Coordinates of C-alpha atoms and ligand atoms in Angstrom, one line a residue:
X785 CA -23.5 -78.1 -90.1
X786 CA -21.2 -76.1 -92.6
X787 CA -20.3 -72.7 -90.3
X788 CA -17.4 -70.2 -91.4
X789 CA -15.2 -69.5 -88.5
X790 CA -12.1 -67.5 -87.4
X791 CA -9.8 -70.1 -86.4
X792 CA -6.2 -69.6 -85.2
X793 CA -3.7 -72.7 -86.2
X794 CA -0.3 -70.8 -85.5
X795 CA 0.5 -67.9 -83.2
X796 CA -0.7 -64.9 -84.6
X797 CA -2.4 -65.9 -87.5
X798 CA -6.2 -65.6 -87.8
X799 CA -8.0 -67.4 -91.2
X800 CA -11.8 -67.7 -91.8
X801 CA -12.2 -71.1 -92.6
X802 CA -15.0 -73.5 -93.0
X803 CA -15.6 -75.5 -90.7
X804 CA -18.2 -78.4 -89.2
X805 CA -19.7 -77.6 -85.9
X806 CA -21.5 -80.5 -84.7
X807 CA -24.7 -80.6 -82.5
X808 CA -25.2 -79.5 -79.0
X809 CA -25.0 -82.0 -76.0
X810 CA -26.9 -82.5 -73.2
X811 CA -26.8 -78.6 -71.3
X812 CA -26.1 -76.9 -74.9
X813 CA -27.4 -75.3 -77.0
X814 CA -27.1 -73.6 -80.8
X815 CA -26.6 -70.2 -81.3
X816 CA -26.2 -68.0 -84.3
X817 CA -24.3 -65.4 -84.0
X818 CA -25.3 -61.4 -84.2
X819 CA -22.2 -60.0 -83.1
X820 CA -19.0 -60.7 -81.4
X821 CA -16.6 -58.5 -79.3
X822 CA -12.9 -58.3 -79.5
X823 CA -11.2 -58.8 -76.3
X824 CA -7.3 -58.3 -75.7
X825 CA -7.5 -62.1 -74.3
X826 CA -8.4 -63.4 -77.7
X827 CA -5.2 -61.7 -78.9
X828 CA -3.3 -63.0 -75.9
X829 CA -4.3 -66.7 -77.0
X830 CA -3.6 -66.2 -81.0
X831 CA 0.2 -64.6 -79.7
X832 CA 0.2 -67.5 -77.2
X833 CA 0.7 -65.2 -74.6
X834 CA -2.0 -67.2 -72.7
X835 CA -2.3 -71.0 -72.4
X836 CA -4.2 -72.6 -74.6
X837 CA -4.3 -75.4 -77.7
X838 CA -4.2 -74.6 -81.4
X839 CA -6.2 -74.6 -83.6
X840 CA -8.8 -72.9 -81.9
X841 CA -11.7 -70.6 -82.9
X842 CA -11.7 -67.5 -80.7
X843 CA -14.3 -65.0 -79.5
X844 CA -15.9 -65.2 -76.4
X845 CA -17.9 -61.6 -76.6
X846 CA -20.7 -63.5 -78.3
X847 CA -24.4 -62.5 -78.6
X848 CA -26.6 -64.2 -80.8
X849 CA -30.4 -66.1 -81.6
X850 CA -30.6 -69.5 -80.0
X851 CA -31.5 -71.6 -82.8
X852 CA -31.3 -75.5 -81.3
X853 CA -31.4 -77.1 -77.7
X854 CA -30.1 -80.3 -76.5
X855 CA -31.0 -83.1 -74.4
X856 CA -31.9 -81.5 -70.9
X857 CA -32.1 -77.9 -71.8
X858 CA -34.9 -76.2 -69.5
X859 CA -34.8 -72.4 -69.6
X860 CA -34.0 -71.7 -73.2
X861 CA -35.6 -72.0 -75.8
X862 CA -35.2 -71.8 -79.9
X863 CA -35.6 -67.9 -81.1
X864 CA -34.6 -66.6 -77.4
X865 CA -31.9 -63.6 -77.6
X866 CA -28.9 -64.4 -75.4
X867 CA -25.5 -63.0 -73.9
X868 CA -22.8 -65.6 -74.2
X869 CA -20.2 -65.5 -71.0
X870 CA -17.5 -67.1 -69.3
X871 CA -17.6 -71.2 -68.9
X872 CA -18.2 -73.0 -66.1
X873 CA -18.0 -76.1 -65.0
X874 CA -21.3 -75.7 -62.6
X875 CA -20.1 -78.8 -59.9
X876 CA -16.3 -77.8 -58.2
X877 CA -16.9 -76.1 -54.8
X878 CA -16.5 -72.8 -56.3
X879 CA -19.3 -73.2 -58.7
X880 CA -21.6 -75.0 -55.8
X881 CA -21.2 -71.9 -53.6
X882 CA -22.2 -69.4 -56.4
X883 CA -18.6 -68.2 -57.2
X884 CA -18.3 -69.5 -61.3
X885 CA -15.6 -67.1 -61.8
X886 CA -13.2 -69.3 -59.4
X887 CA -14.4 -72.6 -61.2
X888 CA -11.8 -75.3 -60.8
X889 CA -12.0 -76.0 -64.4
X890 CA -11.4 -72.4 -65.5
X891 CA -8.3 -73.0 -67.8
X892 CA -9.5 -76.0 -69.7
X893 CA -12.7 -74.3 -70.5
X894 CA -11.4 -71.0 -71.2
X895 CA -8.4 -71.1 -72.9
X896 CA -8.3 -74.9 -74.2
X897 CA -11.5 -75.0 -76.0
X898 CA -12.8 -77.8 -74.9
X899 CA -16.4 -78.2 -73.3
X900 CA -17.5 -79.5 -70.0
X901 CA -17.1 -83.5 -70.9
X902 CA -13.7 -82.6 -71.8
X903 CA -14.7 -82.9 -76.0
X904 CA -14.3 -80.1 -78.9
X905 CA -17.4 -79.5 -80.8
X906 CA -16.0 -78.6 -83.8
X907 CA -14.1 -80.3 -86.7
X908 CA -12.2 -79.4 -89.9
X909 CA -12.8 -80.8 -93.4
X910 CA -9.8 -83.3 -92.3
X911 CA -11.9 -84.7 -89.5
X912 CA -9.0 -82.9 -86.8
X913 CA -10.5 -80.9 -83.5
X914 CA -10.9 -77.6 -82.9
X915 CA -11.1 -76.0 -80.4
X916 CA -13.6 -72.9 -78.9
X917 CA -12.5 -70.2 -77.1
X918 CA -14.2 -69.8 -73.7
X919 CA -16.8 -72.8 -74.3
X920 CA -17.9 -70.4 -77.6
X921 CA -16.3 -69.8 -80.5
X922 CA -17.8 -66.7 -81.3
X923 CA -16.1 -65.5 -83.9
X924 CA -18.3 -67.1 -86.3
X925 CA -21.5 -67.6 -87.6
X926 CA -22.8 -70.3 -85.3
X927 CA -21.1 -71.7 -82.2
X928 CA -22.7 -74.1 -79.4
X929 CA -22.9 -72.8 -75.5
X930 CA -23.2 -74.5 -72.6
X931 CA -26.5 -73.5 -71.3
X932 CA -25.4 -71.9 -68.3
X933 CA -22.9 -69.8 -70.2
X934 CA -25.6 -68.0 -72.2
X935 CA -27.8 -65.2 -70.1
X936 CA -31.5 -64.8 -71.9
X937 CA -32.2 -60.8 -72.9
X938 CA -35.3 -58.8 -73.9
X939 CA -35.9 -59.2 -77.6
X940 CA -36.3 -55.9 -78.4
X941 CA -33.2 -54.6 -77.4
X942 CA -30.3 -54.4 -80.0
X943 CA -28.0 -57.2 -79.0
X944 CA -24.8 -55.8 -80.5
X945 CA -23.8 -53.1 -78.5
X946 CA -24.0 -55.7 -75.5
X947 CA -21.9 -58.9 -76.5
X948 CA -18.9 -57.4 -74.1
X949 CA -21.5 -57.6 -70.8
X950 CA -20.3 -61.1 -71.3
X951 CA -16.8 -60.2 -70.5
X952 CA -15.1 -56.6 -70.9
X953 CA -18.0 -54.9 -68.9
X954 CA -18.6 -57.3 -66.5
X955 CA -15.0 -58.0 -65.5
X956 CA -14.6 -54.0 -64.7
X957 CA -18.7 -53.1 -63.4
X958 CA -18.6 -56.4 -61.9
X959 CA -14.8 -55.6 -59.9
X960 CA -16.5 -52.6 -58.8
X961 CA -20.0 -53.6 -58.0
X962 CA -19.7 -56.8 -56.6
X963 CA -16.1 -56.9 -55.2
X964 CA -15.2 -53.1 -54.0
X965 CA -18.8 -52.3 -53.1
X966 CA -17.9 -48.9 -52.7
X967 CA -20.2 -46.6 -50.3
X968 CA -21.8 -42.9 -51.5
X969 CA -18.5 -40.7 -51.8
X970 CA -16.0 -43.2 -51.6
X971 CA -12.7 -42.6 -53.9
X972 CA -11.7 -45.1 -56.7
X973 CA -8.7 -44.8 -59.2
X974 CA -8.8 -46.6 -62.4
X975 CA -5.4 -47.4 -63.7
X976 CA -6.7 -47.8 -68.2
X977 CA -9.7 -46.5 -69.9
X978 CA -10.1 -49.6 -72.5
X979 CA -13.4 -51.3 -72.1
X980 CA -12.8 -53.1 -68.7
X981 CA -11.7 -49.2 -67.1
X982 CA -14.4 -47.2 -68.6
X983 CA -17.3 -50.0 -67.7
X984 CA -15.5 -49.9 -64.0
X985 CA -15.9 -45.4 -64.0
X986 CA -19.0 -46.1 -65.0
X987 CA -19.9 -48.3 -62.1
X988 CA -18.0 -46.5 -59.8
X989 CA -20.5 -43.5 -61.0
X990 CA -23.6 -45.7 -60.9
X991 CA -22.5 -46.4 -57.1
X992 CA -21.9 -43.0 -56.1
X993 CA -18.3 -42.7 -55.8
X994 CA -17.1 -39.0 -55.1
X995 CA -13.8 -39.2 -56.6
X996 CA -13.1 -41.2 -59.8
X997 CA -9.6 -40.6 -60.5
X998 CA -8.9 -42.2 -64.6
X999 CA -5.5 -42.7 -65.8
X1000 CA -4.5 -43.8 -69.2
X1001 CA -1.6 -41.9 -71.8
X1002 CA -4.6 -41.2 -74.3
X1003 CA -6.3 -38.2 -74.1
X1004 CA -9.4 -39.5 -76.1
X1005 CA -9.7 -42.1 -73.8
X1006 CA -9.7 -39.6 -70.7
X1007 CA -12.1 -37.6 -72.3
X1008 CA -14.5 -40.6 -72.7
X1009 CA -13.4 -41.4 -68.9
X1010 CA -14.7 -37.8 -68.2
X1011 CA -18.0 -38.3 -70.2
X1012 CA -18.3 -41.3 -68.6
X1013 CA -18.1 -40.6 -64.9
X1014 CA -14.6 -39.7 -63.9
X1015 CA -14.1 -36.5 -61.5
X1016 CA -10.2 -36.3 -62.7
X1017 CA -8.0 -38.1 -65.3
X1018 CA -4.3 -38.1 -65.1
X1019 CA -2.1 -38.3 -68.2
X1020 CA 0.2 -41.5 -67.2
X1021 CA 2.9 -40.1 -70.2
X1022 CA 2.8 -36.3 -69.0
X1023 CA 2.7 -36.6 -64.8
X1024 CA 5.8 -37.5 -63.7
X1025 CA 4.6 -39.0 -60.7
X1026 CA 1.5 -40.5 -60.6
X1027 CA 1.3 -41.6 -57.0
X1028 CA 1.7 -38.0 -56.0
X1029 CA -0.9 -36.8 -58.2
X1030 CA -3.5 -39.3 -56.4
X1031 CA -2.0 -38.2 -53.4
X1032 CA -2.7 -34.8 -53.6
X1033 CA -6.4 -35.1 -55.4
X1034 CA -7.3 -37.1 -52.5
X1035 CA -6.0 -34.6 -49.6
X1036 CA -2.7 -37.3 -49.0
X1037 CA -4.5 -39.9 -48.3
X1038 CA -4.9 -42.0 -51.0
X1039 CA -7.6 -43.9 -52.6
X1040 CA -10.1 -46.8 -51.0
X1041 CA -10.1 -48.4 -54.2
X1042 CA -8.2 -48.9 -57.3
X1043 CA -8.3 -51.2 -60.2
X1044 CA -5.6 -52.6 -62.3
X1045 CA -7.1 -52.5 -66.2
X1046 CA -4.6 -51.4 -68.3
X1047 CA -2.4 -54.5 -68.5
X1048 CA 0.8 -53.0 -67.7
X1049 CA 2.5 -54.7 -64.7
X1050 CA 4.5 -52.0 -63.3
X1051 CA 1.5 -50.4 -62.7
X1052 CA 0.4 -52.5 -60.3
X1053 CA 3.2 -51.2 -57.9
X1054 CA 2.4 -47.8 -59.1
X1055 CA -1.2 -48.7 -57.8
X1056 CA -0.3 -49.9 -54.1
X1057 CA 1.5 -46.8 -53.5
X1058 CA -1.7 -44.7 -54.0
X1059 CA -4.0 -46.8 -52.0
X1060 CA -5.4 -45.1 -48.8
X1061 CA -5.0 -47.4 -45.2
X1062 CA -7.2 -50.4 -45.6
X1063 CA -7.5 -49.9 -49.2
X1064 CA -8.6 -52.1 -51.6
X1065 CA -6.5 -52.9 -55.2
X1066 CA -7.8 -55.1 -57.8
X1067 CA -5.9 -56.6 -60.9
X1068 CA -8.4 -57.7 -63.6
X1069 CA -6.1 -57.6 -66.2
X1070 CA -3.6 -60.1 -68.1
X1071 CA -1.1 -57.9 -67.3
X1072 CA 2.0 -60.7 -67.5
X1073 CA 5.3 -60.1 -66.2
X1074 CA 6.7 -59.6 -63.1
X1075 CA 6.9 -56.3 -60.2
X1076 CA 9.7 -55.5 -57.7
X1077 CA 8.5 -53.9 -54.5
X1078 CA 9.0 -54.5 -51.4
X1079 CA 6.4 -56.4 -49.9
X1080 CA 6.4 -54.6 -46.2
X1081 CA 4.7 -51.3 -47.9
X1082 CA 1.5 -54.0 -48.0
X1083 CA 1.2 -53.5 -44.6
X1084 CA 3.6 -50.8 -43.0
X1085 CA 1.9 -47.6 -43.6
X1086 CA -1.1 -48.2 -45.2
X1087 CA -2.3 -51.4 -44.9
X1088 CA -3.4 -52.6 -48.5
X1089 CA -5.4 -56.0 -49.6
X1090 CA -4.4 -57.0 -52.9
X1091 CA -6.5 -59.3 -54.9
X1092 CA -6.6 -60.8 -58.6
X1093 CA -10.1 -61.3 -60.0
X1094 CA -11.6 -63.0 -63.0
X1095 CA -14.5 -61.1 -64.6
X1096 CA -15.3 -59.1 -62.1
X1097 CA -15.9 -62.4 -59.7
X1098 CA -20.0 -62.8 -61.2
X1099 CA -22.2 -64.8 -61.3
X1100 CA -23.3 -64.1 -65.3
X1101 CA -26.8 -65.5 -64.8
X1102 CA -27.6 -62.8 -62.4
X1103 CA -25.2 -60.3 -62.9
X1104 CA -25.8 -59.6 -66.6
X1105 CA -29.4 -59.2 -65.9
X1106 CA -28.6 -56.4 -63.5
X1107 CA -26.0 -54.9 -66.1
X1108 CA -28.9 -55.0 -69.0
X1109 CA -31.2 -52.8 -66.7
X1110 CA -28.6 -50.3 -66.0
X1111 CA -27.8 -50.2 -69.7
X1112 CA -32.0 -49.7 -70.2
X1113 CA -31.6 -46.9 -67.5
X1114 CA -28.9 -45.0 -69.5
X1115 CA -26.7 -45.4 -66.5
X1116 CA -24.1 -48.3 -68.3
X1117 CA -23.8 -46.4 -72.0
X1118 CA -21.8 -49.5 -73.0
X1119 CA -22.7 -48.4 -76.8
X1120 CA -20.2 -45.9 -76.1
X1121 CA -17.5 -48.0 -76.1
X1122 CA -18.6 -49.6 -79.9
X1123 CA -17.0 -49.4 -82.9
X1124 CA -18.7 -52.0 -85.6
X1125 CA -16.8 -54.7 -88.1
X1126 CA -18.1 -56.8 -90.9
X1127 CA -16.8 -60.5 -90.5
X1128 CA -14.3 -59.9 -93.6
X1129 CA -12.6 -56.8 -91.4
X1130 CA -12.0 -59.2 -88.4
X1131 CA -8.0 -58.4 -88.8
X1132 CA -9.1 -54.8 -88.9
X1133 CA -11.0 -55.2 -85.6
X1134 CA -7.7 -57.3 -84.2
X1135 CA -5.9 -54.5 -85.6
X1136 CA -7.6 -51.7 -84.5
X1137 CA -8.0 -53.1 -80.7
X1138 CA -4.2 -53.6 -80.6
X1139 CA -3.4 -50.5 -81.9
X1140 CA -6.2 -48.8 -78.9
X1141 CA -8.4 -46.9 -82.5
X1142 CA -11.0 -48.7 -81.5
X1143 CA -11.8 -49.5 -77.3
X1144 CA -14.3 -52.1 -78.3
X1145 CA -14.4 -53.7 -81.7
X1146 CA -17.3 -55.6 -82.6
X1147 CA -17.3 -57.9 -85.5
X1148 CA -21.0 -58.2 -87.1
X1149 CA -22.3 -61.1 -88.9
Ligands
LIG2496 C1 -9.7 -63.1 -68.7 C2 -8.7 -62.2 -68.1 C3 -7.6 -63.0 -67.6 C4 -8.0 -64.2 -66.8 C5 -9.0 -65.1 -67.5 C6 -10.1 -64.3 -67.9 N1 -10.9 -62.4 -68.9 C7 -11.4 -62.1 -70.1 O1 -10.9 -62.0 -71.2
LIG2497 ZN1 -12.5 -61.2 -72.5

């Protein structure tokens, strides 16, 4: 079928084009698209500042209708509302044990946009591949999902405000929720209020964390911290010393958790220096670069585990069910977070996510 698609042929440029997106295979299935969130990683691939193969149709925020199955399909169906997430390739040891996040295949299916045979599902009008982001494509009208990508929702809900429970709000509830697993009163610092931060404070809140400590340099984005669950913010561009400031909210002793989100490496070192004796520091972010420190204050003082984690190391199938509830409760106001495009403004989404106008862009179709 004829679809029209944002497609990226070299670094940094974006183009709706048509395109031919072809049927889905065994495990797939067709969606058309609602809506679509911008992610900073789909600007990291267009700027190549992530690996990947041009040309390529990003988006990987997608929700949509599901319109076809393939051979094989058993818990979808055509007309069910889904959640499109992060590929997997459902058979490494990683994926066995319930931990798709870790898949083995994770680069070739995220950032090379291939599927899980190792084949593109879309072609141009020259017959040449392209590729989808993240096993979607999302930025467009249609795009075909592995079926174990896409997480079935309640009908009646509006899907738009919830395409980034597929990746921005899971990667920061899920670090929090299923990683940290903080207890009633424990004390978290977020390093960014983007989407990933603020869906984390608002986990942290939904777990019962007595001191949520936000830092960002935008004061709009502290106050929507504060609305959203944070007990202090910290201006990164005003306090001279961060670490101290922690330090001195939290009685000297630092926090139990913290959580890299802002994708600024040199504050990840900014981060182990505020982290409390057995503490607990996440990096969710593609941050890039490299930090200097020296690596004896991991465990010299207070001793501090340091871990990297890929959206928010779920399980989509039953995490975004659990997300969707809280969302029903009130307690995940991911809508919040939304600011809504037409498919024409996509570069005005781009623009406006780059630029920090908008936390969450969401491109409508
Ligand atoms: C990304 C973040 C960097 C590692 C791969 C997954 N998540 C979403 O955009
Ligand atoms: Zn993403």
């Amino acid at each position: 079928m004829k679809i029209k698609a944002a497609t990226v042929r070299e670094p940094g440029k974006l183009a709706v084009e048509e395109l031919n997106l072809g049927e889905p295979g065994i495990g797939e299935v067709l969606v058309k698209l609602v809506a679509s969130g911008v992610c900073h990683t789909d600007a990291s691939v267009m700027n190549l500042k992530a690996p990947t193969e041009f040309p390529i149709v990003l988006g990987h925020e997608g929700v949509g209708i599901v319109e076809k199955i393939g051979e094989g399909v058993t818990t979808l169906k055509p007309g069910d509302h889904v959640i499109m997430s992060f590929p997997s390739c459902g058979h490494c040891a990683n994926c066995s044990d319930g931990h798709p996040y870790a898949c083995d295949q994770s680069v070739p299916l995220f950032f090379f946009g291939v599927y899980g045979d190792g084949s593109k599902r879309i072609t141009d009008n020259d017959g040449k591949a392209i590729g989808s982001l993240f096993g979607q494509g999302a930025f467009a009208d249609h795009c075909i999902v592995a079926e174990r990508t896409a997480v079935k929702v309640d009908p009646e809900l509006d899907l738009k405000p919830l395409c980034s429970l597929g990746c921005g709000v899971q990667t920061g509830a899920g670090a929090v929720l299923l990683r940290m697993q903080p207890k009633p009163g424990d004390t978290i610092a977020i390093f960014g209020c983007g989407a990933v931060g603020i869906s984390a404070i608002m986990a942290a809140k939904l777990a019962g964390c007595g001191t949520i400590i936000a830092i960002d340099v935008v004061p709009s984005r502290l106050e929507l911290a504060v609305e959203c669950g944070a007990t202090h913010v910290i201006n990164g561009r005003e306090c001279e010393d961060v670490t101290a400031e922690i330090r001195r909210i939290t009685n000297g002793r630092g926090v139990k958790f913290a959580l890299e989100a802002a994708g600024v490496a040199a504050l990840i070192t900014t981060m182990l220096e505020s982290m409390e004796n057995n503490g607990l520091a996440i990096m969710v972010s593609m941050a890039g670069g490299s930090v200097n420190m020296d690596v004896t204050r991991l465990f010299v003082g207070p001793c501090v585990t340091f871990a990297g984690l890929v959206e928010g190391g779920a399980n989509p199938r039953t995490f975004i069910p659990k997300l969707v509830e809280y969302y029903k409760k009130g307690q995940l106001p991911v809508d919040k977070l939304c600011t809504y495009y037409s498919f024409d403004d996509i570069d005005k989404a781009f623009e406006d996510s780059h630029n920090g106008t908008a936390i969450k862009p969401v491109v409508v179709f």
